Amino acid sequence: MTVVGDYSFLAFNLLCAPCFAAMGAIKREMNSPGWFWFAIGYQCMLAYVVSLCVFRMGTLFTTGRFGIGTAAAFLLVIGFIYLLFRPDTEHKAYSVKYGMRKAGVK
């Protein structure tokens, strides 16, 4: 196991589905088997994608090897960055106009 593999493994374990007690709490709070399995699947999928990005980019920086997995990791990171900084065009109702109100006028 390499240092990059260790960091990838660490990232996966930090983000994957929690212990059985926490999964039981999720199932009880969601009150739906479908949403419970979606939540568990989403956590595991996100953990796998992040650990793939960590491993592939770490391998690229340490050894210089570039492959199809590295290209996929770069595309996933670009997608994450886009989702993080995209403009919110859906909620225009939240815009607030600031101004001073005159005393006594509503």
PDB file of C-alpha atoms in Angstrom:
ATOM      1  CA  MET A   1       0.000   0.000   0.000  1.00  0.00           C
ATOM      2  CA  THR A   2       1.338   3.414  -0.926  1.00  0.00           C
ATOM      3  CA  VAL A   3       0.866   6.740   0.812  1.00  0.00           C
ATOM      4  CA  VAL A   4      -1.585   7.785  -1.917  1.00  0.00           C
ATOM      5  CA  GLY A   5      -3.517   4.559  -1.373  1.00  0.00           C
ATOM      6  CA  ASP A   6      -3.588   5.260   2.344  1.00  0.00           C
ATOM      7  CA  TYR A   7      -5.049   8.717   1.820  1.00  0.00           C
ATOM      8  CA  SER A   8      -7.595   7.322  -0.628  1.00  0.00           C
ATOM      9  CA  PHE A   9      -8.612   4.647   1.880  1.00  0.00           C
ATOM     10  CA  LEU A  10      -8.879   7.287   4.593  1.00  0.00           C
ATOM     11  CA  ALA A  11     -11.104   9.487   2.417  1.00  0.00           C
ATOM     12  CA  PHE A  12     -13.379   6.529   1.630  1.00  0.00           C
ATOM     13  CA  ASN A  13     -13.747   5.525   5.279  1.00  0.00           C
ATOM     14  CA  LEU A  14     -14.464   9.084   6.355  1.00  0.00           C
ATOM     15  CA  LEU A  15     -17.267   9.509   3.821  1.00  0.00           C
ATOM     16  CA  CYS A  16     -18.863   6.058   3.464  1.00  0.00           C
ATOM     17  CA  ALA A  17     -22.031   4.901   5.183  1.00  0.00           C
ATOM     18  CA  PRO A  18     -21.876   5.148   8.983  1.00  0.00           C
ATOM     19  CA  CYS A  19     -22.199   2.404  11.579  1.00  0.00           C
ATOM     20  CA  PHE A  20     -25.308   0.256  11.930  1.00  0.00           C
ATOM     21  CA  ALA A  21     -26.687   2.352  14.795  1.00  0.00           C
ATOM     22  CA  ALA A  22     -26.537   5.506  12.666  1.00  0.00           C
ATOM     23  CA  MET A  23     -28.106   3.653   9.738  1.00  0.00           C
ATOM     24  CA  GLY A  24     -30.919   2.552  12.033  1.00  0.00           C
ATOM     25  CA  ALA A  25     -31.462   6.169  13.055  1.00  0.00           C
ATOM     26  CA  ILE A  26     -31.521   7.214   9.391  1.00  0.00           C
ATOM     27  CA  LYS A  27     -34.097   4.510   8.637  1.00  0.00           C
ATOM     28  CA  ARG A  28     -36.256   5.583  11.562  1.00  0.00           C
ATOM     29  CA  GLU A  29     -36.060   9.290  10.662  1.00  0.00           C
ATOM     30  CA  MET A  30     -36.630   8.795   6.921  1.00  0.00           C
ATOM     31  CA  ASN A  31     -39.591   6.483   7.565  1.00  0.00           C
ATOM     32  CA  SER A  32     -39.238   5.048   4.058  1.00  0.00           C
ATOM     33  CA  PRO A  33     -37.140   2.082   2.919  1.00  0.00           C
ATOM     34  CA  GLY A  34     -36.586   3.663  -0.483  1.00  0.00           C
ATOM     35  CA  TRP A  35     -35.187   6.904   0.900  1.00  0.00           C
ATOM     36  CA  PHE A  36     -33.087   4.958   3.415  1.00  0.00           C
ATOM     37  CA  TRP A  37     -31.418   2.911   0.677  1.00  0.00           C
ATOM     38  CA  PHE A  38     -30.988   6.040  -1.440  1.00  0.00           C
ATOM     39  CA  ALA A  39     -29.207   7.797   1.441  1.00  0.00           C
ATOM     40  CA  ILE A  40     -26.909   4.830   2.085  1.00  0.00           C
ATOM     41  CA  GLY A  41     -26.200   4.387  -1.634  1.00  0.00           C
ATOM     42  CA  TYR A  42     -25.506   8.094  -2.067  1.00  0.00           C
ATOM     43  CA  GLN A  43     -23.026   8.116   0.821  1.00  0.00           C
ATOM     44  CA  CYS A  44     -21.187   5.077  -0.520  1.00  0.00           C
ATOM     45  CA  MET A  45     -21.151   6.423  -4.087  1.00  0.00           C
ATOM     46  CA  LEU A  46     -19.850   9.823  -2.981  1.00  0.00           C
ATOM     47  CA  ALA A  47     -17.150   8.150  -0.870  1.00  0.00           C
ATOM     48  CA  TYR A  48     -16.056   6.018  -3.827  1.00  0.00           C
ATOM     49  CA  VAL A  49     -15.926   8.995  -6.202  1.00  0.00           C
ATOM     50  CA  VAL A  50     -13.903  11.124  -3.774  1.00  0.00           C
ATOM     51  CA  SER A  51     -11.471   8.282  -3.033  1.00  0.00           C
ATOM     52  CA  LEU A  52     -11.080   7.659  -6.779  1.00  0.00           C
ATOM     53  CA  CYS A  53     -10.214  11.337  -7.302  1.00  0.00           C
ATOM     54  CA  VAL A  54      -7.759  11.317  -4.389  1.00  0.00           C
ATOM     55  CA  PHE A  55      -6.056   8.143  -5.599  1.00  0.00           C
ATOM     56  CA  ARG A  56      -5.843   9.037  -9.286  1.00  0.00           C
ATOM     57  CA  MET A  57      -4.703  12.611  -8.788  1.00  0.00           C
ATOM     58  CA  GLY A  58      -2.257  11.567  -6.088  1.00  0.00           C
ATOM     59  CA  THR A  59      -0.854   8.910  -8.409  1.00  0.00           C
ATOM     60  CA  LEU A  60      -0.527  11.495 -11.178  1.00  0.00           C
ATOM     61  CA  PHE A  61       1.361  13.902  -8.927  1.00  0.00           C
ATOM     62  CA  THR A  62       3.656  11.287  -7.362  1.00  0.00           C
ATOM     63  CA  THR A  63       4.434   8.984 -10.315  1.00  0.00           C
ATOM     64  CA  GLY A  64       3.357  10.967 -13.374  1.00  0.00           C
ATOM     65  CA  ARG A  65       1.140   8.181 -14.711  1.00  0.00           C
ATOM     66  CA  PHE A  66      -1.961   9.380 -16.563  1.00  0.00           C
ATOM     67  CA  GLY A  67      -4.758   6.997 -17.490  1.00  0.00           C
ATOM     68  CA  ILE A  68      -8.470   6.831 -18.146  1.00  0.00           C
ATOM     69  CA  GLY A  69      -9.155   6.857 -14.402  1.00  0.00           C
ATOM     70  CA  THR A  70      -7.182  10.079 -14.040  1.00  0.00           C
ATOM     71  CA  ALA A  71      -9.187  11.691 -16.836  1.00  0.00           C
ATOM     72  CA  ALA A  72     -12.398  10.592 -15.126  1.00  0.00           C
ATOM     73  CA  ALA A  73     -11.134  12.012 -11.823  1.00  0.00           C
ATOM     74  CA  PHE A  74     -10.421  15.379 -13.446  1.00  0.00           C
ATOM     75  CA  LEU A  75     -13.900  15.438 -15.001  1.00  0.00           C
ATOM     76  CA  LEU A  76     -15.468  14.620 -11.625  1.00  0.00           C
ATOM     77  CA  VAL A  77     -13.510  17.383  -9.872  1.00  0.00           C
ATOM     78  CA  ILE A  78     -14.551  19.862 -12.575  1.00  0.00           C
ATOM     79  CA  GLY A  79     -18.160  18.746 -12.031  1.00  0.00           C
ATOM     80  CA  PHE A  80     -17.838  19.226  -8.268  1.00  0.00           C
ATOM     81  CA  ILE A  81     -16.400  22.709  -8.741  1.00  0.00           C
ATOM     82  CA  TYR A  82     -19.188  23.627 -11.176  1.00  0.00           C
ATOM     83  CA  LEU A  83     -21.872  22.456  -8.756  1.00  0.00           C
ATOM     84  CA  LEU A  84     -20.199  24.408  -5.960  1.00  0.00           C
ATOM     85  CA  PHE A  85     -20.010  27.725  -7.803  1.00  0.00           C
ATOM     86  CA  ARG A  86     -22.937  27.632 -10.241  1.00  0.00           C
ATOM     87  CA  PRO A  87     -25.345  30.575 -10.133  1.00  0.00           C
ATOM     88  CA  ASP A  88     -28.680  29.994  -8.467  1.00  0.00           C
ATOM     89  CA  THR A  89     -31.226  31.037 -11.083  1.00  0.00           C
ATOM     90  CA  GLU A  90     -34.106  29.078  -9.591  1.00  0.00           C
ATOM     91  CA  HIS A  91     -34.753  31.134  -6.470  1.00  0.00           C
ATOM     92  CA  LYS A  92     -35.240  34.710  -7.631  1.00  0.00           C
ATOM     93  CA  ALA A  93     -37.918  35.190  -4.981  1.00  0.00           C
ATOM     94  CA  TYR A  94     -35.196  35.482  -2.353  1.00  0.00           C
ATOM     95  CA  SER A  95     -33.794  38.709  -3.741  1.00  0.00           C
ATOM     96  CA  VAL A  96     -34.174  41.543  -1.276  1.00  0.00           C
ATOM     97  CA  LYS A  97     -34.165  45.186  -2.201  1.00  0.00           C
ATOM     98  CA  TYR A  98     -32.382  47.284   0.330  1.00  0.00           C
ATOM     99  CA  GLY A  99     -33.299  50.896   0.866  1.00  0.00           C
ATOM    100  CA  MET A 100     -34.166  53.368   3.479  1.00  0.00           C
ATOM    101  CA  ARG A 101     -37.772  53.840   4.517  1.00  0.00           C
ATOM    102  CA  LYS A 102     -38.967  57.269   5.396  1.00  0.00           C
ATOM    103  CA  ALA A 103     -40.200  57.702   8.912  1.00  0.00           C
ATOM    104  CA  GLY A 104     -43.944  57.252   9.150  1.00  0.00           C
ATOM    105  CA  VAL A 105     -44.353  55.855   5.621  1.00  0.00           C
ATOM    106  CA  LYS A 106     -45.086  52.191   5.152  1.00  0.00           C
TER     107      LYS A 106
END
